[in-house]
Amino acid sequence: MRSKTLASIALTAGLALAVSACGANQSSNTGGSSNTNSGSAGGAKVGVILPETATSARWEGFDKPLLEAALKAEGLDPDIQNAQGDVQKFSTLADGMINAGVKVLIIATPNSEVGASVAKKAQAQGIQVIDYDRLNLGGSSSYYVSFDNVKVGELQGQGLADAMRDKPQGAQVIEIEGAPTDNNATLFADGQKKVLKPLYDSGKLKLVQSQAIDKWDNQVGGQVFEQILTGNGGKVDGVVAANDGLAGAVITVLKKYGLNGKVPVTGQDATPEGLQAVLLGDQYMTVFKPIKEEAEAAAKLAGLLAKGDTAGADKLASGTTKDTTGNRDVKSVLLTSQLITKDKVKTVVDAQFVKASDICVAATQAACTELGIK
């Protein structure tokens, strides 16, 4: 998915040091494009395929440039492409990279099925595969780099619970979740439930409906939310939105009914649009995931694998994630995220994840001034 100040957010000091070391050299010199294994990365080719651009600004705005910088800093030769949400294009891009002789393939897939298929083809050619951000259930990738996504969901659930603490008994909640084909969306929902289910069970909060949105489609998410809202007589007291894109679609509907700013809405990714909505009070919180650390960890892992250092790779990927479909534990690097409410937006700017100019526009300038964001 940043600055040196983010090293403290890593799960362990050891991981933070490894990740920081990964980003220490920001030179753009790749050292050539040789694909030989001589005990160093040696300019080995690394293919990266990102999933789409339509539902989240993160992939092209953050992951792509951060991955490119981190991979080059490791002395690797990156080829980074985006499948634009097209499963067939994802597979075609993978075929091209495999045929071009990449040493390592880093994939963030539209769904587990295509991810598993691509990993199988790559591994048949002796290519190491890293699942990036999204674990491909039923797949065979040897490594996984992401965040503790159950924890991300817990932060969303806690944010909503905090925002609704003073609401009357039985306050009504609508949940707009991510794509059912994305394992991360399942993990986010699992984390939310850890916090919110006890509140539903006790009657403190009432769950009106929870609906997953295919392909994380923001437009569809807004339409579904409005249908649920009108079906509930226009009543809602809080909304779980799985990311900032869906939150924005929900807020658009809330504005239509004069409810924006009155109904807390969760989010995720700390996008400029999401942070603006938090500053305006239309969105209660977002989740800041240090994508720079994620990109650097993936690059460090790719560098180790490119030179055949699986022992080093295993040491870096010291965690495990359960593939419930494949019934296996996947060696993982799992990073930590942070709950961001209005009073903590400056944290994201100070971390150089976004620029003040990206979020301090005319409508939010007063809030930026109040919070010392400049």
XYZ file of C-alpha atoms in Angstrom:
374
model
C 0.000 0.000 0.000
C 4.965 5.323 3.640
C 7.206 7.483 5.266
C 9.844 6.462 7.766
C 7.495 7.421 10.572
C 5.290 4.461 9.718
C 7.844 1.833 10.706
C 6.357 1.860 14.177
C 3.065 0.614 12.833
C 4.515 -2.764 11.801
C 3.501 -5.802 13.798
C 6.957 -6.438 15.208
C 10.166 -4.508 15.535
C 11.932 -7.135 13.466
C 9.508 -6.768 10.611
C 9.703 -2.996 10.826
C 13.489 -3.177 10.506
C 13.231 -5.525 7.553
C 10.713 -3.314 5.839
C 12.712 -0.146 6.586
C 15.813 -1.753 5.170
C 13.834 -2.544 2.070
C 13.091 1.129 1.520
C 16.507 2.484 2.478
C 17.740 2.777 -1.077
C 15.327 4.637 -3.314
C 17.587 4.615 -6.385
C 15.816 4.004 -9.684
C 18.800 2.070 -11.056
C 17.580 -1.479 -11.666
C 21.032 -2.809 -12.440
C 19.909 -4.177 -15.808
C 17.345 -6.822 -16.647
C 19.376 -10.008 -16.292
C 17.244 -12.908 -15.068
C 20.119 -14.968 -13.706
C 20.351 -16.175 -10.136
C 23.855 -15.456 -8.838
C 23.146 -14.979 -5.137
C 21.794 -11.441 -5.556
C 18.635 -9.944 -7.041
C 20.742 -8.966 -10.045
C 18.041 -7.005 -11.868
C 15.744 -10.018 -11.970
C 12.408 -9.431 -13.620
C 9.398 -9.267 -11.318
C 5.857 -9.149 -12.639
C 3.131 -7.352 -10.703
C -0.549 -7.499 -11.647
C -2.986 -5.187 -9.862
C -6.742 -5.830 -9.971
C -8.585 -2.712 -11.109
C -8.990 1.071 -10.942
C -12.751 1.582 -10.886
C -13.611 1.059 -7.216
C -10.522 2.289 -5.368
C -7.919 4.952 -6.102
C -5.310 3.047 -4.119
C -4.095 0.637 -6.802
C -2.807 3.177 -9.326
C -2.425 6.135 -6.957
C -0.470 4.347 -4.232
C 0.378 0.689 -4.821
C 1.783 1.064 -8.323
C 4.313 3.848 -7.668
C 5.229 2.497 -4.238
C 5.784 -1.015 -5.567
C 7.843 0.296 -8.465
C 10.082 2.327 -6.146
C 10.458 -0.508 -3.629
C 11.225 -3.167 -6.240
C 13.824 -0.971 -7.935
C 15.375 -0.252 -4.532
C 15.820 -4.021 -4.200
C 17.697 -4.098 -7.506
C 14.788 -5.717 -9.338
C 13.308 -4.973 -12.750
C 9.535 -4.519 -12.260
C 6.776 -4.837 -14.831
C 3.577 -3.523 -13.216
C 0.253 -3.871 -15.014
C -3.414 -3.437 -14.077
C -6.138 -5.860 -15.178
C -8.859 -3.187 -14.964
C -11.239 -5.624 -13.293
C -11.138 -7.988 -16.278
C -10.445 -11.591 -15.274
C -9.432 -12.579 -18.817
C -7.054 -9.627 -19.043
C -5.541 -10.630 -15.705
C -4.863 -14.114 -17.034
C -3.453 -12.746 -20.299
C -1.121 -10.355 -18.478
C 0.087 -13.229 -16.326
C 0.757 -15.398 -19.379
C 2.829 -12.604 -20.906
C 4.903 -12.170 -17.765
C 5.439 -15.914 -17.391
C 6.572 -16.147 -21.003
C 8.886 -13.157 -20.478
C 10.700 -15.117 -17.771
C 9.900 -13.231 -14.591
C 11.543 -14.719 -11.509
C 8.743 -13.686 -9.167
C 5.083 -12.865 -9.765
C 3.201 -10.595 -7.341
C -0.570 -10.743 -7.808
C -3.533 -8.849 -6.385
C -6.393 -10.603 -8.105
C -10.039 -9.799 -8.903
C -11.017 -13.177 -7.446
C -9.480 -16.302 -5.964
C -10.281 -18.511 -8.944
C -8.156 -16.587 -11.440
C -5.478 -16.079 -8.793
C -5.219 -19.794 -8.122
C -5.081 -20.542 -11.845
C -2.320 -18.004 -12.473
C -0.269 -19.225 -9.504
C -0.469 -22.807 -10.732
C 0.758 -21.855 -14.213
C 3.578 -19.718 -12.841
C 4.786 -22.330 -10.394
C 4.830 -24.937 -13.158
C 7.525 -22.743 -14.752
C 9.489 -22.451 -11.516
C 8.254 -18.934 -10.763
C 7.675 -17.928 -7.142
C 4.241 -16.327 -6.525
C 3.301 -13.810 -3.838
C -0.356 -13.041 -3.119
C -0.442 -9.280 -2.559
C -3.103 -7.723 -0.331
C -5.648 -10.449 -1.224
C -5.199 -14.115 -0.390
C -6.318 -16.440 -3.174
C -8.380 -19.132 -1.482
C -7.715 -22.613 -2.817
C -4.542 -21.353 -4.469
C -0.926 -22.425 -4.162
C 1.031 -19.186 -3.748
C 3.858 -19.704 -1.286
C 3.637 -16.271 0.342
C 1.097 -13.601 1.239
C 1.721 -9.916 2.030
C -1.144 -7.876 3.418
C -2.612 -6.343 6.531
C -4.319 -8.075 9.418
C -7.645 -7.744 7.652
C -9.736 -9.107 10.519
C -8.229 -6.288 12.579
C -9.203 -3.803 9.852
C -12.792 -4.977 10.256
C -12.510 -4.702 14.029
C -11.420 -1.082 13.647
C -14.450 -0.408 11.454
C -16.759 -2.079 13.957
C -15.173 -0.205 16.852
C -15.453 3.078 14.985
C -19.162 2.585 14.439
C -19.712 1.423 18.015
C -17.917 4.521 19.327
C -19.938 6.806 17.075
C -23.227 5.216 18.188
C -22.444 5.007 21.892
C -25.033 7.682 22.752
C -27.699 6.453 20.327
C -30.914 5.103 21.870
C -31.462 1.374 22.409
C -32.172 -0.416 19.135
C -30.425 2.130 16.896
C -30.551 0.787 13.353
C -27.521 -0.212 11.284
C -27.160 -1.058 7.593
C -24.030 -2.886 6.420
C -22.700 -2.442 2.860
C -19.908 -4.987 2.473
C -17.317 -5.715 -0.216
C -17.277 -8.320 -2.955
C -18.114 -11.869 -1.840
C -15.373 -13.155 -4.180
C -12.713 -11.142 -2.302
C -11.443 -12.984 0.772
C -10.480 -9.641 2.317
C -14.116 -8.574 2.291
C -14.970 -11.700 4.268
C -12.206 -10.950 6.766
C -13.355 -7.343 7.155
C -16.887 -8.572 7.889
C -15.539 -11.139 10.359
C -13.701 -8.402 12.211
C -16.742 -6.131 12.258
C -18.822 -8.940 13.740
C -16.395 -9.387 16.614
C -17.338 -5.895 17.778
C -20.884 -5.428 16.513
C -22.523 -8.841 16.972
C -22.579 -8.556 20.784
C -24.274 -5.180 20.372
C -26.848 -6.687 17.985
C -27.403 -9.636 20.315
C -27.946 -7.370 23.318
C -30.394 -5.149 21.438
C -28.210 -2.070 21.835
C -28.044 -1.945 18.045
C -30.356 -3.467 15.446
C -29.010 -4.837 12.158
C -31.459 -3.888 9.423
C -29.613 -5.696 6.621
C -26.086 -6.658 5.570
C -25.423 -6.792 1.845
C -22.239 -7.677 -0.046
C -21.615 -5.699 -3.242
C -20.299 -7.612 -6.236
C -16.972 -6.310 -7.603
C -16.918 -3.580 -4.921
C -19.026 -1.562 -7.369
C -19.630 1.845 -5.769
C -22.584 2.716 -7.976
C -24.305 -0.558 -7.219
C -23.442 -0.106 -3.545
C -25.238 3.229 -3.484
C -28.268 1.790 -5.240
C -28.458 -1.171 -2.866
C -28.104 1.088 0.158
C -30.916 3.334 -1.041
C -33.173 0.328 -1.634
C -32.527 -0.938 1.893
C -32.992 2.547 3.335
C -36.317 3.192 1.615
C -37.475 -0.323 2.452
C -36.806 0.546 6.083
C -38.970 3.647 5.922
C -35.991 5.968 5.416
C -34.629 5.096 8.857
C -30.964 4.438 9.589
C -28.756 5.425 12.515
C -25.389 4.077 11.375
C -23.781 2.516 8.306
C -20.932 0.060 7.954
C -19.341 0.753 4.559
C -16.446 -1.568 3.785
C -14.248 1.045 2.097
C -14.140 4.746 1.274
C -15.574 4.223 -2.209
C -18.691 2.517 -0.877
C -18.852 5.084 1.925
C -18.906 7.869 -0.653
C -21.791 6.198 -2.469
C -23.672 5.828 0.817
C -23.050 9.477 1.708
C -24.434 10.583 -1.651
C -27.691 8.810 -0.797
C -27.706 10.202 2.751
C -27.355 13.732 1.327
C -30.417 13.108 -0.822
C -32.418 12.373 2.323
C -30.852 15.115 4.445
C -29.113 12.559 6.679
C -25.448 13.206 5.929
C -23.506 14.256 8.999
C -26.240 12.824 11.213
C -25.574 9.164 10.440
C -22.048 7.851 11.139
C -20.489 5.980 8.205
C -17.341 3.832 8.304
C -14.753 3.490 5.563
C -11.287 2.181 4.712
C -8.154 3.104 2.727
C -7.743 6.749 3.841
C -8.296 8.007 0.296
C -8.279 11.784 -0.279
C -12.036 11.660 -0.890
C -12.593 9.617 2.251
C -10.447 11.928 4.357
C -12.316 14.959 3.012
C -15.588 13.299 4.008
C -14.180 12.652 7.494
C -13.131 16.305 7.809
C -16.609 17.409 6.713
C -18.265 15.092 9.231
C -20.111 13.114 6.566
C -17.943 10.028 7.247
C -17.077 9.144 10.826
C -13.884 7.189 10.224
C -11.597 5.490 7.752
C -8.795 2.958 8.146
C -5.237 3.992 7.333
C -3.257 1.095 5.917
C 0.434 1.934 5.363
C 0.654 0.788 1.760
C 4.276 1.898 1.593
C 5.138 -0.743 4.183
C 3.106 -3.329 2.293
C 4.853 -2.514 -0.981
C 8.290 -2.564 0.663
C 7.600 -5.872 2.398
C 6.486 -7.429 -0.907
C 9.588 -6.067 -2.649
C 11.888 -7.340 0.107
C 10.271 -10.767 -0.151
C 10.548 -10.737 -3.954
C 14.227 -9.815 -3.714
C 14.946 -12.729 -1.410
C 13.054 -15.154 -3.621
C 14.702 -13.849 -6.793
C 18.106 -14.819 -5.419
C 16.867 -18.168 -4.121
C 16.987 -17.239 -0.448
C 13.879 -19.085 0.730
C 15.222 -19.247 4.287
C 15.370 -15.459 4.349
C 11.921 -15.234 2.800
C 10.522 -17.604 5.417
C 12.100 -15.503 8.170
C 10.505 -12.335 6.820
C 7.105 -14.015 6.321
C 6.971 -15.087 9.943
C 3.184 -15.095 10.243
C 0.615 -17.463 8.783
C -2.818 -17.009 7.249
C -5.353 -19.809 6.964
C -6.530 -20.673 3.474
C -9.907 -22.081 4.488
C -10.632 -23.424 1.009
C -7.264 -25.079 0.454
C -7.000 -26.069 4.125
C -3.432 -24.835 4.383
C -1.434 -22.200 6.233
C 0.202 -19.604 3.991
C 3.434 -17.929 5.105
C 2.536 -14.288 5.611
C 3.729 -10.771 6.278
C 0.834 -9.061 8.064
C 1.010 -5.336 8.799
C -1.011 -3.206 11.180
C -3.530 -0.501 10.283
C -4.906 2.506 12.190
C -8.370 3.905 12.900
C -8.626 7.497 11.632
C -11.295 9.856 12.916
C -11.390 13.609 12.256
C -8.914 14.399 15.026
C -6.382 11.937 13.570
C -6.484 12.962 9.889
C -3.273 14.950 10.399
C -1.545 11.628 11.189
C -2.105 10.488 7.612
C -0.720 13.744 6.205
C 2.288 13.690 8.548
C 3.012 10.164 7.324
C 3.187 11.580 3.778
C 0.491 9.178 2.627
C -1.494 12.108 1.234
C -0.599 15.767 0.769
C -2.428 18.479 2.680
C -3.363 19.968 -0.681
C -5.142 16.710 -1.584
C -7.599 17.051 1.282
C -7.614 20.741 2.244
C -9.989 22.103 -0.376
C -12.419 25.001 -0.024
C -15.049 22.937 1.787
C -12.571 21.451 4.271
C -10.166 24.363 4.752
C -11.696 25.469 8.055
C -11.320 21.950 9.480
C -7.727 21.727 8.191
C -6.873 25.034 9.834
C -8.458 23.939 13.105
C -6.477 20.681 13.086
C -3.195 22.249 11.995
C -3.110 20.432 8.673
C -0.966 22.376 6.202
